[in-house]
Amino acid sequence: MMASWVWAISLGAAVSGIVLSIWLRAPIVTAWSAPGTALLVALFPDLSLHEAVGAYITAAVIIFLIGISGTFDVLVRAIPKGVAAGMMAGILFQFGVDAFASLETSPALAAGMLVAYVVFRRLAPKYTLILLLTVGVGLAVVLQDASLDGVHWHLTVPRFIEPEWNLASTLSLAIPLVLVSLTGQFLPGMAILRGAGYQVRAKPVIGITSLMSLPMAFFGGITTVVAAITAAMCTGEDAHEDPRRRYIAGVFNGVFYLVGGLFAGAIVGLFASLPAAFVVLLAGLALLGAIANNLFAALEDPSHREASLITFIVTASGLSLFGLSSAFWGVVIGFGCYLILNRRGKA
């Protein structure tokens, strides 16, 4: 079932990301709803898998209707660039902190990967992450006795799951899934694209991802959404010097998801065999450039600076109220401060 879940979320992200990137000529990186997955875990075992699938389908339909209405585009356009960058920097900040905190728990692995990162950034900046992944796996095997014996490469066979609908699953999962997907994924993801100069409308993006969510739900795949964290990497100069060519990063992100989905069992086995510190380090080091770019964008404009800083701090705090993520509250509070500060400055 775990392999089927990975197959479904990977295939949904692969097809939607490839189609949207080629169609819109922008690095549209899609993934599964990370906050939605966290929400789902909290509901098991009281919620059956069949009820979860029914809730996935309901959420996909609701998100699709919101997307094609065009109301979400109005919201995204209203967010100042500095506030959007502050939100994204806040989301990514904890990944960087956790990477360096691992120097305390896994000093040899952390030091080795940090040195490798710096060396590769100097000698082969475009291939840093691939080389870091390879070296990191080797260090995990040598230094922390990680075993890859359980990794078996074979094609994944997905399992069909018959959906069930009831009021309890709709209220406890479907509706919250809509809220966390829109505020925790689509909002920061679209804001990052616009901040990077891609004037992409949310309507086609939400429409395609929601349509892909429907068939994938029958195999256990949770809602397909716009990625925020990966998008921060694929919209920067590391993806390509020419912004018009960065859409290729979105296409290849989809290709890698496709390969990962087809061999989902091996992917699950690989990361299950590696120490948690490896994953934390890889994510944190990979996002250093994106953190720096978003911090610079957040503080660049003096008229946005204070509001953007507040957005960054609120988002980085991990604040969660009424089931809504810190990214949502960071934008709400930061945007409110921006309006007040700008009005005061014009008086």
mmCIF file of C-alpha atoms in Angstrom:
data_model
loop_
_atom_site.group_PDB
_atom_site.id
_atom_site.type_symbol
_atom_site.label_atom_id
_atom_site.label_comp_id
_atom_site.label_asym_id
_atom_site.label_seq_id
_atom_site.Cartn_x
_atom_site.Cartn_y
_atom_site.Cartn_z
ATOM 1 C CA MET A 1 0.000 0.000 0.000
ATOM 2 C CA MET A 2 2.871 2.381 0.729
ATOM 3 C CA ALA A 3 4.348 1.693 -2.699
ATOM 4 C CA SER A 4 0.935 2.276 -4.309
ATOM 5 C CA TRP A 5 0.625 5.599 -2.473
ATOM 6 C CA VAL A 6 4.070 6.724 -3.663
ATOM 7 C CA TRP A 7 3.207 5.550 -7.204
ATOM 8 C CA ALA A 8 0.000 7.602 -7.236
ATOM 9 C CA ILE A 9 1.398 10.842 -5.813
ATOM 10 C CA SER A 10 4.469 10.601 -8.053
ATOM 11 C CA LEU A 11 2.494 9.927 -11.227
ATOM 12 C CA GLY A 12 0.083 12.771 -10.453
ATOM 13 C CA ALA A 13 2.952 15.189 -9.905
ATOM 14 C CA ALA A 14 4.849 13.893 -12.966
ATOM 15 C CA VAL A 15 2.084 14.280 -15.533
ATOM 16 C CA SER A 16 0.725 17.598 -14.236
ATOM 17 C CA GLY A 17 4.206 19.130 -13.890
ATOM 18 C CA ILE A 18 5.338 18.105 -17.377
ATOM 19 C CA VAL A 19 2.104 19.259 -19.047
ATOM 20 C CA LEU A 20 1.967 22.611 -17.233
ATOM 21 C CA SER A 21 5.670 23.410 -17.680
ATOM 22 C CA ILE A 22 5.553 22.800 -21.434
ATOM 23 C CA TRP A 23 2.181 24.501 -21.870
ATOM 24 C CA LEU A 24 2.906 27.637 -19.817
ATOM 25 C CA ARG A 25 6.673 27.762 -20.517
ATOM 26 C CA ALA A 26 7.394 28.208 -16.810
ATOM 27 C CA PRO A 27 8.959 25.901 -14.175
ATOM 28 C CA ILE A 28 5.650 24.616 -12.796
ATOM 29 C CA VAL A 29 6.725 22.133 -10.149
ATOM 30 C CA THR A 30 3.924 20.019 -8.711
ATOM 31 C CA ALA A 31 3.893 17.576 -5.817
ATOM 32 C CA TRP A 32 1.537 16.148 -3.222
ATOM 33 C CA SER A 33 0.029 18.112 -0.354
ATOM 34 C CA ALA A 34 2.578 17.872 2.472
ATOM 35 C CA PRO A 35 0.347 19.589 5.083
ATOM 36 C CA GLY A 36 -2.511 17.403 3.873
ATOM 37 C CA THR A 37 -0.418 14.303 4.498
ATOM 38 C CA ALA A 38 0.329 15.482 8.041
ATOM 39 C CA LEU A 39 -3.394 16.024 8.544
ATOM 40 C CA LEU A 40 -4.123 12.521 7.261
ATOM 41 C CA VAL A 41 -1.658 10.863 9.624
ATOM 42 C CA ALA A 42 -3.403 12.463 12.597
ATOM 43 C CA LEU A 43 -6.735 10.912 11.555
ATOM 44 C CA PHE A 44 -5.600 7.283 11.338
ATOM 45 C CA PRO A 45 -6.658 4.685 12.429
ATOM 46 C CA ASP A 46 -10.141 6.165 13.057
ATOM 47 C CA LEU A 47 -10.482 6.986 9.348
ATOM 48 C CA SER A 48 -10.444 4.046 6.928
ATOM 49 C CA LEU A 49 -8.437 4.110 3.724
ATOM 50 C CA HIS A 50 -11.662 3.893 1.691
ATOM 51 C CA GLU A 51 -13.051 6.961 3.476
ATOM 52 C CA ALA A 52 -9.778 8.799 2.900
ATOM 53 C CA VAL A 53 -10.009 8.149 -0.844
ATOM 54 C CA GLY A 54 -13.576 9.477 -0.887
ATOM 55 C CA ALA A 55 -12.361 12.609 0.910
ATOM 56 C CA TYR A 56 -9.519 13.026 -1.625
ATOM 57 C CA ILE A 57 -12.031 13.022 -4.480
ATOM 58 C CA THR A 58 -14.310 15.522 -2.737
ATOM 59 C CA ALA A 59 -11.361 17.843 -2.018
ATOM 60 C CA ALA A 60 -10.161 17.657 -5.642
ATOM 61 C CA VAL A 61 -13.591 18.671 -6.940
ATOM 62 C CA ILE A 62 -13.845 21.619 -4.518
ATOM 63 C CA ILE A 63 -10.327 22.867 -5.329
ATOM 64 C CA PHE A 64 -11.061 22.549 -9.063
ATOM 65 C CA LEU A 65 -14.190 24.713 -8.738
ATOM 66 C CA ILE A 66 -12.297 27.350 -6.738
ATOM 67 C CA GLY A 67 -9.478 27.366 -9.299
ATOM 68 C CA ILE A 68 -11.581 27.785 -12.426
ATOM 69 C CA SER A 69 -13.630 30.558 -10.798
ATOM 70 C CA GLY A 70 -10.572 32.831 -10.940
ATOM 71 C CA THR A 71 -10.929 34.044 -7.338
ATOM 72 C CA PHE A 72 -7.596 32.569 -6.328
ATOM 73 C CA ASP A 73 -5.800 34.635 -8.999
ATOM 74 C CA VAL A 74 -7.107 37.828 -7.397
ATOM 75 C CA LEU A 75 -5.665 36.780 -4.028
ATOM 76 C CA VAL A 76 -2.233 35.919 -5.429
ATOM 77 C CA ARG A 77 -1.938 39.189 -7.379
ATOM 78 C CA ALA A 78 -2.730 41.207 -4.243
ATOM 79 C CA ILE A 79 0.299 39.909 -2.284
ATOM 80 C CA PRO A 80 3.349 42.246 -2.491
ATOM 81 C CA LYS A 81 6.514 40.621 -3.829
ATOM 82 C CA GLY A 82 8.460 41.247 -0.602
ATOM 83 C CA VAL A 83 5.759 39.676 1.563
ATOM 84 C CA ALA A 84 5.620 36.611 -0.713
ATOM 85 C CA ALA A 85 9.417 36.259 -0.539
ATOM 86 C CA GLY A 86 9.355 36.641 3.257
ATOM 87 C CA MET A 87 6.778 33.867 3.496
ATOM 88 C CA MET A 88 8.863 31.530 1.343
ATOM 89 C CA ALA A 89 12.056 32.312 3.252
ATOM 90 C CA GLY A 90 10.201 31.506 6.477
ATOM 91 C CA ILE A 91 9.007 28.160 5.109
ATOM 92 C CA LEU A 92 12.518 27.180 4.053
ATOM 93 C CA PHE A 93 14.389 28.591 7.054
ATOM 94 C CA GLN A 94 13.732 25.641 9.364
ATOM 95 C CA PHE A 95 15.193 23.225 6.820
ATOM 96 C CA GLY A 96 18.488 25.130 6.930
ATOM 97 C CA VAL A 97 18.465 25.285 10.734
ATOM 98 C CA ASP A 98 17.806 21.538 11.030
ATOM 99 C CA ALA A 99 20.659 20.746 8.642
ATOM 100 C CA PHE A 100 23.242 22.491 10.794
ATOM 101 C CA ALA A 101 21.673 21.246 14.027
ATOM 102 C CA SER A 102 22.521 17.732 12.829
ATOM 103 C CA LEU A 103 26.195 18.569 13.426
ATOM 104 C CA GLU A 104 25.397 17.839 17.071
ATOM 105 C CA THR A 105 23.637 14.504 16.544
ATOM 106 C CA SER A 106 25.585 13.155 13.528
ATOM 107 C CA PRO A 107 28.811 15.187 13.422
ATOM 108 C CA ALA A 108 30.812 13.028 11.003
ATOM 109 C CA LEU A 109 28.022 12.688 8.437
ATOM 110 C CA ALA A 110 27.045 16.356 8.724
ATOM 111 C CA ALA A 111 30.626 17.607 8.424
ATOM 112 C CA GLY A 112 31.329 15.330 5.463
ATOM 113 C CA MET A 113 28.228 16.441 3.562
ATOM 114 C CA LEU A 114 28.848 20.110 4.379
ATOM 115 C CA VAL A 115 32.424 19.909 3.040
ATOM 116 C CA ALA A 116 31.201 18.050 -0.038
ATOM 117 C CA TYR A 117 28.551 20.706 -0.650
ATOM 118 C CA VAL A 118 31.051 23.582 -0.500
ATOM 119 C CA VAL A 119 33.567 21.781 -2.739
ATOM 120 C CA PHE A 120 30.943 20.876 -5.345
ATOM 121 C CA ARG A 121 29.512 24.408 -5.325
ATOM 122 C CA ARG A 122 33.010 25.632 -6.156
ATOM 123 C CA LEU A 123 33.924 23.025 -8.788
ATOM 124 C CA ALA A 124 30.599 21.927 -10.348
ATOM 125 C CA PRO A 125 27.783 24.219 -9.183
ATOM 126 C CA LYS A 126 25.193 22.924 -11.666
ATOM 127 C CA TYR A 127 25.620 19.337 -10.511
ATOM 128 C CA THR A 128 26.029 19.990 -6.802
ATOM 129 C CA LEU A 129 22.849 18.272 -5.634
ATOM 130 C CA ILE A 130 23.351 15.091 -7.670
ATOM 131 C CA LEU A 131 26.948 14.806 -6.472
ATOM 132 C CA LEU A 132 25.927 15.611 -2.883
ATOM 133 C CA LEU A 133 23.264 12.903 -2.971
ATOM 134 C CA THR A 134 25.803 10.342 -4.187
ATOM 135 C CA VAL A 135 28.443 11.304 -1.623
ATOM 136 C CA GLY A 136 25.844 11.472 1.149
ATOM 137 C CA VAL A 137 24.629 7.935 0.496
ATOM 138 C CA GLY A 138 28.240 6.715 0.520
ATOM 139 C CA LEU A 139 28.970 8.511 3.805
ATOM 140 C CA ALA A 140 25.797 7.101 5.379
ATOM 141 C CA VAL A 141 26.874 3.576 4.463
ATOM 142 C CA VAL A 142 30.458 4.035 5.673
ATOM 143 C CA LEU A 143 29.919 6.197 8.765
ATOM 144 C CA GLN A 144 26.504 5.096 10.022
ATOM 145 C CA ASP A 145 26.348 1.484 8.816
ATOM 146 C CA ALA A 146 23.332 2.120 6.587
ATOM 147 C CA SER A 147 22.481 -1.018 4.636
ATOM 148 C CA LEU A 148 21.072 -0.972 1.105
ATOM 149 C CA ASP A 149 20.317 -4.694 1.082
ATOM 150 C CA GLY A 150 16.592 -4.041 1.371
ATOM 151 C CA VAL A 151 16.473 -1.977 -1.825
ATOM 152 C CA HIS A 152 15.019 -4.032 -4.682
ATOM 153 C CA TRP A 153 14.438 -2.501 -8.103
ATOM 154 C CA HIS A 154 11.150 -3.665 -9.574
ATOM 155 C CA LEU A 155 8.150 -1.973 -11.159
ATOM 156 C CA THR A 156 5.407 -0.931 -8.771
ATOM 157 C CA VAL A 157 1.970 -2.475 -9.148
ATOM 158 C CA PRO A 158 -0.638 0.031 -7.847
ATOM 159 C CA ARG A 159 -3.679 -1.132 -5.890
ATOM 160 C CA PHE A 160 -7.192 0.147 -6.644
ATOM 161 C CA ILE A 161 -9.062 1.391 -3.566
ATOM 162 C CA GLU A 162 -12.840 1.729 -3.656
ATOM 163 C CA PRO A 163 -13.922 5.098 -2.215
ATOM 164 C CA GLU A 164 -16.475 5.628 0.535
ATOM 165 C CA TRP A 165 -18.222 8.885 1.363
ATOM 166 C CA ASN A 166 -19.755 10.053 4.612
ATOM 167 C CA LEU A 167 -20.244 13.319 6.463
ATOM 168 C CA ALA A 168 -17.561 12.574 9.058
ATOM 169 C CA SER A 169 -14.758 12.036 6.516
ATOM 170 C CA THR A 170 -15.874 15.094 4.540
ATOM 171 C CA LEU A 171 -15.748 17.365 7.582
ATOM 172 C CA SER A 172 -12.641 15.845 9.181
ATOM 173 C CA LEU A 173 -10.486 15.412 6.052
ATOM 174 C CA ALA A 174 -11.937 16.780 2.780
ATOM 175 C CA ILE A 175 -12.677 20.340 3.926
ATOM 176 C CA PRO A 176 -9.442 20.728 5.969
ATOM 177 C CA LEU A 177 -7.515 19.256 3.012
ATOM 178 C CA VAL A 178 -8.921 21.975 0.755
ATOM 179 C CA LEU A 179 -7.898 24.686 3.236
ATOM 180 C CA VAL A 180 -4.352 23.449 3.883
ATOM 181 C CA SER A 181 -3.740 22.757 0.176
ATOM 182 C CA LEU A 182 -4.811 26.249 -0.860
ATOM 183 C CA THR A 183 -3.073 28.112 1.979
ATOM 184 C CA GLY A 184 -0.068 25.858 2.525
ATOM 185 C CA GLN A 185 0.773 24.878 -1.068
ATOM 186 C CA PHE A 186 -1.003 26.827 -3.831
ATOM 187 C CA LEU A 187 -0.649 30.214 -2.128
ATOM 188 C CA PRO A 188 3.142 30.089 -1.526
ATOM 189 C CA GLY A 189 3.756 28.147 -4.746
ATOM 190 C CA MET A 190 1.997 30.666 -6.962
ATOM 191 C CA ALA A 191 3.525 33.572 -5.040
ATOM 192 C CA ILE A 192 7.009 32.169 -5.664
ATOM 193 C CA LEU A 193 6.332 31.866 -9.395
ATOM 194 C CA ARG A 194 5.108 35.454 -9.603
ATOM 195 C CA GLY A 195 8.008 36.659 -7.468
ATOM 196 C CA ALA A 196 10.427 35.011 -9.900
ATOM 197 C CA GLY A 197 8.850 36.939 -12.769
ATOM 198 C CA TYR A 198 6.485 34.274 -14.132
ATOM 199 C CA GLN A 199 3.065 35.879 -14.545
ATOM 200 C CA VAL A 200 1.277 32.559 -14.497
ATOM 201 C CA ARG A 201 -2.433 32.446 -13.722
ATOM 202 C CA ALA A 202 -3.589 30.094 -11.005
ATOM 203 C CA LYS A 203 -6.640 28.961 -12.993
ATOM 204 C CA PRO A 204 -4.901 26.511 -15.386
ATOM 205 C CA VAL A 205 -2.486 25.326 -12.689
ATOM 206 C CA ILE A 206 -5.187 24.516 -10.146
ATOM 207 C CA GLY A 207 -7.399 23.075 -12.898
ATOM 208 C CA ILE A 208 -4.815 20.591 -14.204
ATOM 209 C CA THR A 209 -3.539 19.518 -10.780
ATOM 210 C CA SER A 210 -7.087 18.973 -9.500
ATOM 211 C CA LEU A 211 -8.010 16.905 -12.549
ATOM 212 C CA MET A 212 -4.890 14.769 -12.002
ATOM 213 C CA SER A 213 -5.859 14.322 -8.344
ATOM 214 C CA LEU A 214 -9.109 12.556 -9.275
ATOM 215 C CA PRO A 215 -7.779 9.348 -10.918
ATOM 216 C CA MET A 216 -4.775 9.178 -8.579
ATOM 217 C CA ALA A 217 -7.077 9.216 -5.552
ATOM 218 C CA PHE A 218 -8.369 5.737 -6.461
ATOM 219 C CA PHE A 219 -4.850 4.372 -5.858
ATOM 220 C CA GLY A 220 -4.264 6.172 -2.566
ATOM 221 C CA GLY A 221 -2.747 9.395 -3.900
ATOM 222 C CA ILE A 222 -3.478 12.499 -1.864
ATOM 223 C CA THR A 223 -4.217 15.846 -3.567
ATOM 224 C CA THR A 224 -1.761 17.003 -6.251
ATOM 225 C CA VAL A 225 -0.732 20.625 -5.678
ATOM 226 C CA VAL A 226 1.852 23.218 -6.687
ATOM 227 C CA ALA A 227 5.124 22.660 -4.864
ATOM 228 C CA ALA A 228 6.482 25.526 -2.801
ATOM 229 C CA ILE A 229 9.839 24.285 -1.530
ATOM 230 C CA THR A 230 10.957 22.606 -4.775
ATOM 231 C CA ALA A 231 9.631 25.547 -6.784
ATOM 232 C CA ALA A 232 11.967 27.835 -4.859
ATOM 233 C CA MET A 233 14.900 25.848 -6.264
ATOM 234 C CA CYS A 234 13.620 25.475 -9.832
ATOM 235 C CA THR A 235 12.829 29.173 -10.345
ATOM 236 C CA GLY A 236 16.334 30.395 -9.487
ATOM 237 C CA GLU A 237 19.565 30.765 -11.455
ATOM 238 C CA ASP A 238 20.737 27.303 -10.425
ATOM 239 C CA ALA A 239 18.046 25.879 -12.720
ATOM 240 C CA HIS A 240 19.213 27.963 -15.709
ATOM 241 C CA GLU A 241 20.782 31.372 -16.288
ATOM 242 C CA ASP A 242 18.040 32.236 -18.775
ATOM 243 C CA PRO A 243 14.601 32.502 -17.066
ATOM 244 C CA ARG A 244 12.947 31.536 -20.351
ATOM 245 C CA ARG A 245 14.683 28.139 -20.230
ATOM 246 C CA ARG A 246 13.898 27.286 -16.614
ATOM 247 C CA TYR A 247 10.686 25.556 -17.602
ATOM 248 C CA ILE A 248 12.945 22.598 -18.457
ATOM 249 C CA ALA A 249 13.525 22.175 -14.703
ATOM 250 C CA GLY A 250 9.769 21.672 -14.277
ATOM 251 C CA VAL A 251 9.734 19.114 -17.080
ATOM 252 C CA PHE A 252 12.634 17.104 -15.672
ATOM 253 C CA ASN A 253 11.220 17.320 -12.163
ATOM 254 C CA GLY A 254 8.206 15.540 -13.657
ATOM 255 C CA VAL A 255 10.442 12.991 -15.378
ATOM 256 C CA PHE A 256 12.200 12.181 -12.097
ATOM 257 C CA TYR A 257 8.829 11.827 -10.365
ATOM 258 C CA LEU A 258 7.754 9.448 -13.123
ATOM 259 C CA VAL A 259 10.826 7.261 -12.607
ATOM 260 C CA GLY A 260 10.358 7.441 -8.847
ATOM 261 C CA GLY A 261 6.724 6.400 -9.158
ATOM 262 C CA LEU A 262 7.468 3.445 -11.416
ATOM 263 C CA PHE A 263 10.053 2.199 -8.908
ATOM 264 C CA ALA A 264 8.218 3.395 -5.791
ATOM 265 C CA GLY A 265 9.036 0.252 -3.801
ATOM 266 C CA ALA A 266 12.758 0.796 -4.288
ATOM 267 C CA ILE A 267 12.483 4.496 -3.379
ATOM 268 C CA VAL A 268 10.629 3.652 -0.158
ATOM 269 C CA GLY A 269 13.227 0.996 0.655
ATOM 270 C CA LEU A 270 16.145 3.330 -0.067
ATOM 271 C CA PHE A 271 15.033 6.159 2.210
ATOM 272 C CA ALA A 272 13.903 3.730 4.895
ATOM 273 C CA SER A 273 17.437 2.325 4.994
ATOM 274 C CA LEU A 274 19.168 5.727 5.262
ATOM 275 C CA PRO A 275 19.531 7.619 8.559
ATOM 276 C CA ALA A 276 17.130 10.487 9.208
ATOM 277 C CA ALA A 277 20.079 12.877 9.489
ATOM 278 C CA PHE A 278 20.966 12.229 5.836
ATOM 279 C CA VAL A 279 17.551 13.375 4.608
ATOM 280 C CA VAL A 280 17.645 16.454 6.867
ATOM 281 C CA LEU A 281 21.110 17.413 5.655
ATOM 282 C CA LEU A 282 20.331 16.874 1.990
ATOM 283 C CA ALA A 283 17.176 19.000 2.179
ATOM 284 C CA GLY A 284 18.772 21.793 4.204
ATOM 285 C CA LEU A 285 21.885 22.130 2.048
ATOM 286 C CA ALA A 286 19.876 21.903 -1.176
ATOM 287 C CA LEU A 287 17.723 24.832 -0.058
ATOM 288 C CA LEU A 288 20.489 27.227 1.030
ATOM 289 C CA GLY A 289 20.436 29.077 -2.289
ATOM 290 C CA ALA A 290 16.655 29.393 -2.240
ATOM 291 C CA ILE A 291 16.733 30.718 1.340
ATOM 292 C CA ALA A 292 19.305 33.356 0.387
ATOM 293 C CA ASN A 293 17.407 34.442 -2.746
ATOM 294 C CA ASN A 294 14.122 34.838 -0.897
ATOM 295 C CA LEU A 295 15.678 36.690 2.031
ATOM 296 C CA PHE A 296 17.287 39.106 -0.417
ATOM 297 C CA ALA A 297 13.990 39.625 -2.258
ATOM 298 C CA ALA A 298 12.122 40.101 1.011
ATOM 299 C CA LEU A 299 14.450 42.839 2.289
ATOM 300 C CA GLU A 300 15.375 44.485 -1.008
ATOM 301 C CA ASP A 301 12.503 46.998 -1.238
ATOM 302 C CA PRO A 302 12.469 49.497 1.689
ATOM 303 C CA SER A 303 8.690 49.962 1.395
ATOM 304 C CA HIS A 304 8.176 46.218 1.972
ATOM 305 C CA ARG A 305 11.086 45.568 4.314
ATOM 306 C CA GLU A 306 9.441 45.703 7.740
ATOM 307 C CA ALA A 307 6.268 43.935 6.655
ATOM 308 C CA SER A 308 8.344 41.301 4.847
ATOM 309 C CA LEU A 309 10.475 40.736 7.929
ATOM 310 C CA ILE A 310 7.348 40.243 10.025
ATOM 311 C CA THR A 311 6.040 37.792 7.409
ATOM 312 C CA PHE A 312 9.319 35.874 7.565
ATOM 313 C CA ILE A 313 9.333 35.660 11.373
ATOM 314 C CA VAL A 314 5.687 34.606 11.664
ATOM 315 C CA THR A 315 6.107 31.941 8.983
ATOM 316 C CA ALA A 316 9.373 30.637 10.438
ATOM 317 C CA SER A 317 7.777 30.408 13.897
ATOM 318 C CA GLY A 318 5.644 27.456 12.827
ATOM 319 C CA LEU A 319 2.503 29.166 14.147
ATOM 320 C CA SER A 320 -0.691 27.168 13.580
ATOM 321 C CA LEU A 321 -4.142 28.531 14.409
ATOM 322 C CA PHE A 322 -7.543 27.084 13.516
ATOM 323 C CA GLY A 323 -5.856 24.375 11.445
ATOM 324 C CA LEU A 324 -4.208 26.898 9.105
ATOM 325 C CA SER A 325 -0.452 26.887 8.530
ATOM 326 C CA SER A 326 2.127 29.479 9.497
ATOM 327 C CA ALA A 327 2.549 30.324 5.795
ATOM 328 C CA PHE A 328 -1.066 31.516 5.690
ATOM 329 C CA TRP A 329 -0.779 33.528 8.900
ATOM 330 C CA GLY A 330 2.549 34.972 7.793
ATOM 331 C CA VAL A 331 0.929 36.374 4.648
ATOM 332 C CA VAL A 332 -2.165 37.635 6.502
ATOM 333 C CA ILE A 333 -0.202 39.384 9.245
ATOM 334 C CA GLY A 334 2.550 40.632 6.927
ATOM 335 C CA PHE A 335 0.091 41.952 4.355
ATOM 336 C CA GLY A 336 -1.892 43.707 7.078
ATOM 337 C CA CYS A 337 1.297 45.350 8.359
ATOM 338 C CA TYR A 338 2.222 46.364 4.819
ATOM 339 C CA LEU A 339 -1.112 48.112 4.313
ATOM 340 C CA ILE A 340 -0.885 49.961 7.635
ATOM 341 C CA LEU A 341 2.753 51.003 7.205
ATOM 342 C CA ASN A 342 2.281 52.192 3.625
ATOM 343 C CA ARG A 343 -0.828 54.159 4.478
ATOM 344 C CA ARG A 344 0.978 55.822 7.365
ATOM 345 C CA GLY A 345 3.897 56.683 5.073
ATOM 346 C CA LYS A 346 1.629 58.435 2.594
ATOM 347 C CA ALA A 347 -0.218 60.501 5.206
#
